[in-house]
Structure formats: C-alpha cells, structure tokens
Short mmCIF file of C-alpha atoms in Angstrom, two decimals:
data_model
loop_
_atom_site.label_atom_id
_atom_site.label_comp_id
_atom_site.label_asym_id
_atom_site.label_seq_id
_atom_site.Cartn_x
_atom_site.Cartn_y
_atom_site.Cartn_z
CA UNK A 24 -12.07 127.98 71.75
CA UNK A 25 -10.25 130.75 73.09
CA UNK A 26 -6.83 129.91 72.43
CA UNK A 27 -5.05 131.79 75.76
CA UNK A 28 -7.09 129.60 78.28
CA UNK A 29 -8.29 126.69 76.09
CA UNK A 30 -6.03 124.20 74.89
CA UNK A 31 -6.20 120.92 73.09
CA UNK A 32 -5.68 116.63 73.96
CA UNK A 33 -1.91 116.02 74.15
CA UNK A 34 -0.76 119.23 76.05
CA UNK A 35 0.36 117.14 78.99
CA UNK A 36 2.38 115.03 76.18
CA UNK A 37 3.35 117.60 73.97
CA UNK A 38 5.11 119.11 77.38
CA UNK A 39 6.90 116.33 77.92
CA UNK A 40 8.55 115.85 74.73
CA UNK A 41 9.63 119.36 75.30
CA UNK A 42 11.50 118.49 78.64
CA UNK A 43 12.36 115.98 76.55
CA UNK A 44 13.84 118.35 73.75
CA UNK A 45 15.62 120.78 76.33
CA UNK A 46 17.76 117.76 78.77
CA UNK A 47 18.76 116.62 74.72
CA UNK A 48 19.94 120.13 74.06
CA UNK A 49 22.02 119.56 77.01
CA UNK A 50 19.91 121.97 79.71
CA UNK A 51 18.57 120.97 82.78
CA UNK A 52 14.80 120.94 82.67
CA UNK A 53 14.40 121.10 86.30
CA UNK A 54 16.55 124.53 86.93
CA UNK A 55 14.23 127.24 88.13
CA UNK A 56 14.01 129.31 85.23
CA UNK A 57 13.44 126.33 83.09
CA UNK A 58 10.73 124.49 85.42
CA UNK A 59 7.81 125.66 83.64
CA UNK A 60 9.53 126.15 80.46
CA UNK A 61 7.71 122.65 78.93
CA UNK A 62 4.38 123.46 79.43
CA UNK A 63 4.60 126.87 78.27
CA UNK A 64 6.19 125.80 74.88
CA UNK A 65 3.18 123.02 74.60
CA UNK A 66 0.86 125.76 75.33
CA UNK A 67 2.68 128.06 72.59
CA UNK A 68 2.55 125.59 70.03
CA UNK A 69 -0.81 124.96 70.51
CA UNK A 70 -1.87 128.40 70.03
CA UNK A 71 0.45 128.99 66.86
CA UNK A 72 -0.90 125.71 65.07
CA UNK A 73 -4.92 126.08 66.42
CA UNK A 74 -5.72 126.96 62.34
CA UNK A 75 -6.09 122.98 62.45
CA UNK A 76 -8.71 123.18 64.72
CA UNK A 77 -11.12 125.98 62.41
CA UNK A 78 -12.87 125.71 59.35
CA UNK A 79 -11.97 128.88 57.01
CA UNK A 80 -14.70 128.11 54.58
CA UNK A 81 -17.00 128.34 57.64
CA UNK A 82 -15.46 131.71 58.65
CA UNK A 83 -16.33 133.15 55.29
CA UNK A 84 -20.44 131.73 55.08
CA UNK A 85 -20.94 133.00 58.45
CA UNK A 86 -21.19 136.60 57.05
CA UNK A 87 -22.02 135.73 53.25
CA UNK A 88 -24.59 138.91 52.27
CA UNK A 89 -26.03 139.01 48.72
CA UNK A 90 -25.02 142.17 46.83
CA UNK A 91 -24.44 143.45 43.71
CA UNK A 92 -21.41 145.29 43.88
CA UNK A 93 -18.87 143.82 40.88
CA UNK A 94 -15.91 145.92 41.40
CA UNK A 95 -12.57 145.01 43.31
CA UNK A 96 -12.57 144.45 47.10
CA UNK A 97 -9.32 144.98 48.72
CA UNK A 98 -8.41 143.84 52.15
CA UNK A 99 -4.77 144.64 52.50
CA UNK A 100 -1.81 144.77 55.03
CA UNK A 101 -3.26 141.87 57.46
CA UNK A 102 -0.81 140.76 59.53
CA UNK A 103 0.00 137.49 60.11
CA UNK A 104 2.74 135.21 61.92
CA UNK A 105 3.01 131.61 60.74
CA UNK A 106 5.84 128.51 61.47
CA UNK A 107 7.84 127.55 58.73
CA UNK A 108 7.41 123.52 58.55
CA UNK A 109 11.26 122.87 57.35
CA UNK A 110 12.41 124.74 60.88
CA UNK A 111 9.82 125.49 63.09
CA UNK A 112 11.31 129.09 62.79
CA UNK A 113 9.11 131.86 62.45
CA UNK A 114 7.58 133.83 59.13
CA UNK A 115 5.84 137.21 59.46
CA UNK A 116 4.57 139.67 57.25
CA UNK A 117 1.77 141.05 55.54
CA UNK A 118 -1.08 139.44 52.98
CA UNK A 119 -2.87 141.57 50.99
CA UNK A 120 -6.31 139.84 49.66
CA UNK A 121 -8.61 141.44 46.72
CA UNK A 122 -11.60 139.69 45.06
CA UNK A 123 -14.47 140.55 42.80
CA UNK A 124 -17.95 139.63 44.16
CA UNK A 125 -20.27 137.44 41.51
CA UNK A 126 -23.84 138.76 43.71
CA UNK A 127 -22.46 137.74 47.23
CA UNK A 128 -19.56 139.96 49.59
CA UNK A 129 -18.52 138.43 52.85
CA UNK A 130 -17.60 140.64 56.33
CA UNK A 131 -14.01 142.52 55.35
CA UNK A 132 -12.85 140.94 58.50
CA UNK A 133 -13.59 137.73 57.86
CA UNK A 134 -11.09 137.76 54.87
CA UNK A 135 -8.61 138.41 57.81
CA UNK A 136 -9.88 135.66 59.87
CA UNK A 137 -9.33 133.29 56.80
CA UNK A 138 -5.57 134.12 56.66
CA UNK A 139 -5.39 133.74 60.64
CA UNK A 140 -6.46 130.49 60.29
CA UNK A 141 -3.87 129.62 56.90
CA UNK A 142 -1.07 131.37 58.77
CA UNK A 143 -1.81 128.95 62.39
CA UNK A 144 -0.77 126.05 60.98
CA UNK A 145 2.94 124.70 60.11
CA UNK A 146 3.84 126.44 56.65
CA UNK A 147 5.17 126.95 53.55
CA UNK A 148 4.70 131.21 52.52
CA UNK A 149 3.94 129.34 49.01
CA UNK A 150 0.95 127.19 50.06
CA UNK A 151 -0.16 129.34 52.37
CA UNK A 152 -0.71 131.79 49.70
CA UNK A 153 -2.66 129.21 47.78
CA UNK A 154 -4.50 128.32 50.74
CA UNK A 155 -6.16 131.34 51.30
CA UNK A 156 -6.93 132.19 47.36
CA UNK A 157 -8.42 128.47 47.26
CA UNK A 158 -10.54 128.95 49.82
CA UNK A 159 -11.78 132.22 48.85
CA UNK A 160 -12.45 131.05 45.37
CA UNK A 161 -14.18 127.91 46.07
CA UNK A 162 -16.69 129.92 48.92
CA UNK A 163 -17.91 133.16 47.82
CA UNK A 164 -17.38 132.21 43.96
CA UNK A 165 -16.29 135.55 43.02
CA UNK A 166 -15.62 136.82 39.71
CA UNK A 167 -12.25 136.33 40.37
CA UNK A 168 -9.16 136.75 43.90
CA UNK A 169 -5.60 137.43 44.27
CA UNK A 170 -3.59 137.29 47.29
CA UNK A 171 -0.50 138.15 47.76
CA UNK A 172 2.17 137.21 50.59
CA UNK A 173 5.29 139.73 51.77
CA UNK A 174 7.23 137.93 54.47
CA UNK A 175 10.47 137.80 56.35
CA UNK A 176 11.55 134.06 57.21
CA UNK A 177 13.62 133.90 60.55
CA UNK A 178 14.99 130.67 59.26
CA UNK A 179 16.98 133.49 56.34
CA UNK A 180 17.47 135.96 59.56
CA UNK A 181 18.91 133.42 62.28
CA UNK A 182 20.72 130.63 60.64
CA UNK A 183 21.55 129.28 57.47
CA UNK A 184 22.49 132.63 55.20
CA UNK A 185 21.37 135.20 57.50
CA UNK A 186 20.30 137.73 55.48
CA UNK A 187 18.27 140.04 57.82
CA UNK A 188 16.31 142.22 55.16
CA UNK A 189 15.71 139.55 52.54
CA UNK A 190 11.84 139.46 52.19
CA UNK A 191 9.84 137.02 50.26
CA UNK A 192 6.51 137.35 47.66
CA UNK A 193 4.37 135.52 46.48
CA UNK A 194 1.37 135.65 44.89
CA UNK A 195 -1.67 133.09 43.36
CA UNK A 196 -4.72 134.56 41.31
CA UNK A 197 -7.61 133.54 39.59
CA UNK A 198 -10.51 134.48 37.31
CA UNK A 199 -10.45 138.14 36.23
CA UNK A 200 -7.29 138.22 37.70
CA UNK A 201 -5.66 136.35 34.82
CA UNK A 202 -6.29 139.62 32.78
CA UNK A 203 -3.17 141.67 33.48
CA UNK A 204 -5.27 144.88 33.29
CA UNK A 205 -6.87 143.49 36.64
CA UNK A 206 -3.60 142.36 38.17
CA UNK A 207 -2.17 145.80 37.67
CA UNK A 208 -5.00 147.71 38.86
CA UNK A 209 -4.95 145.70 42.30
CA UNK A 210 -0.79 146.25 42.73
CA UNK A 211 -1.49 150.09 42.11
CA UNK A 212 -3.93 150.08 44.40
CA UNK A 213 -1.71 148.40 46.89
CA UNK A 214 0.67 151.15 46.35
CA UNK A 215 -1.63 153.46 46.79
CA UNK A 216 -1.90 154.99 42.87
CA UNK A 217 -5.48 155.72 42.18
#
C-alpha cells in the first residue's frame, strides 16, 4: 500500500467526523479554505496510523541471512514521527537500535522499517520503545537488543507546561544487554567514543 495514493475503509467517514470536529470548534467547514480541509485530515491520519496495517515481524524475516557475526550491530539516529495517544499531538525524535546476532543478521534497513511501523500508530514514547525491542527479540533471536528513544513531545511544546527544549528517553534492553559492560559499550558508541 502506498500510503500517499492508497488509503483505507472509513476515509469517507473518518472525513466527516472531521467536518464534524471543525463546525464544533466553532469554524465553518464550508468556507473556501476549509472545504477540503476534512478529507485531507482523514487522509493524514490515515497515513500517520498505517503501522496498523503492517506486520513488523514480517519486515524483519523478509531479509533474515544466516551469519556468524556475534558482535554489536548498531542502527542509530532513525528518525521517526509518531502521535501521542493522550493528545493526538505530535512526538519526534530519534531511536537508536543495537542487537547482537545468535547465527542470523537482518537488512540494516529493515531495523528502520520496524520503528516506522511502531512509530505509525497512536503512542506512548514508553511502549513504543518496548515495541520495537519486543519485536526484535522475539524475530531474529539475537544474543541480546537495546533500543533507545530521544523525543520531543509537542503536547510539552504547545500546551500544558510548554517547555520547548524538554526532551524525553527511554530505553528497554535485553539479553547481553543486562550486562552493564554491554550497555555502556553501545551508549559510547552512540556518542561516538571508540
């Protein structure tokens, strides 16, 4: 499904609760620059939610290679953009993944693909972060994964206590990653400290 020119059942309804949503905000839905307004909302929330619509465990078997590399395998700064559940605001940042391969590696973008599919559905930065370490774990079986999760929430940056530079980690591990040794090693190398 390309997610630009494909869309899913209930656009047509989703659009109209959004018509809904802007004569209830007190607008009028059928002023010119607001004519369209509904559909393209429906349309935008179909795109930022489509992770419903993949499978990430899929993602990662579709380029599953046997190898016997054991060392650490760092995918970091992805980018991602997600929808905070409590607000429907925004959350943006960067995920940084690293696992250790037990005789099978998947395609480095793949890992990527995993978190675009985590981060496309309504959120919490905290399960999200699980999300994508569960699903990593319970593929490729690795020796051991930790992900961590830097994000800015615009629910912090536009209402509530708008704090504009407040940015949130997290992180979830398993495996060889319980061994602080390992844990450390992966943050240095994050920083870039060989």
């Amino acid at each position: 499904m390309n997610p630009e020119t494909e869309f899913r059942e209930g656009l047509e309804q989703l659009a109209s609760h959004y018509h809904d949503i802007l004569r209830l905000l007190g607008e009028d839905p059928e002023r010119e620059g607001l004519l369209k307004t509904p559909m393209r909302m429906a349309k935008a929330m179909q795109i930022l939610t489509r992770g419903y619509t993949q499978d990430a465990h899929k993602v990662l078997t579709d380029a599953l290679f046997a190898e016997e590399y054991n060392q650490m395998v760092i995918v970091k700064d992805i980018d991602f953009f997600s929808m905070c559940e409590h607000h429907l605001l925004p959350f943006y940042g960067k995920v940084h993944v690293a696992y250790i391969p037990n005789g099978y590696i998947t395609g480095l973008s793949k890992i990527a693909r995993v978190v675009d599919i985590y981060s496309h559905r309504l959120q919490v930065q905290e399960r999200m972060t699980q999300q994508i370490k569960d699903c990593i774990q319970s593929t490729l079986h690795p020796l051991g994964v930790m992900v961590v999760v830097e994000a800015k929430h615009m629910c912090m940056q536009m209402r509530g206590v708008e704090k504009q530079n407040a940015i949130t980690t997290t992180s979830d591990f398993c495996g060889a990653f319980n061994q602080a040794k390992t844990r450390e090693e992966f943050m240095n190398l994050l920083r870039g400290e060989f």
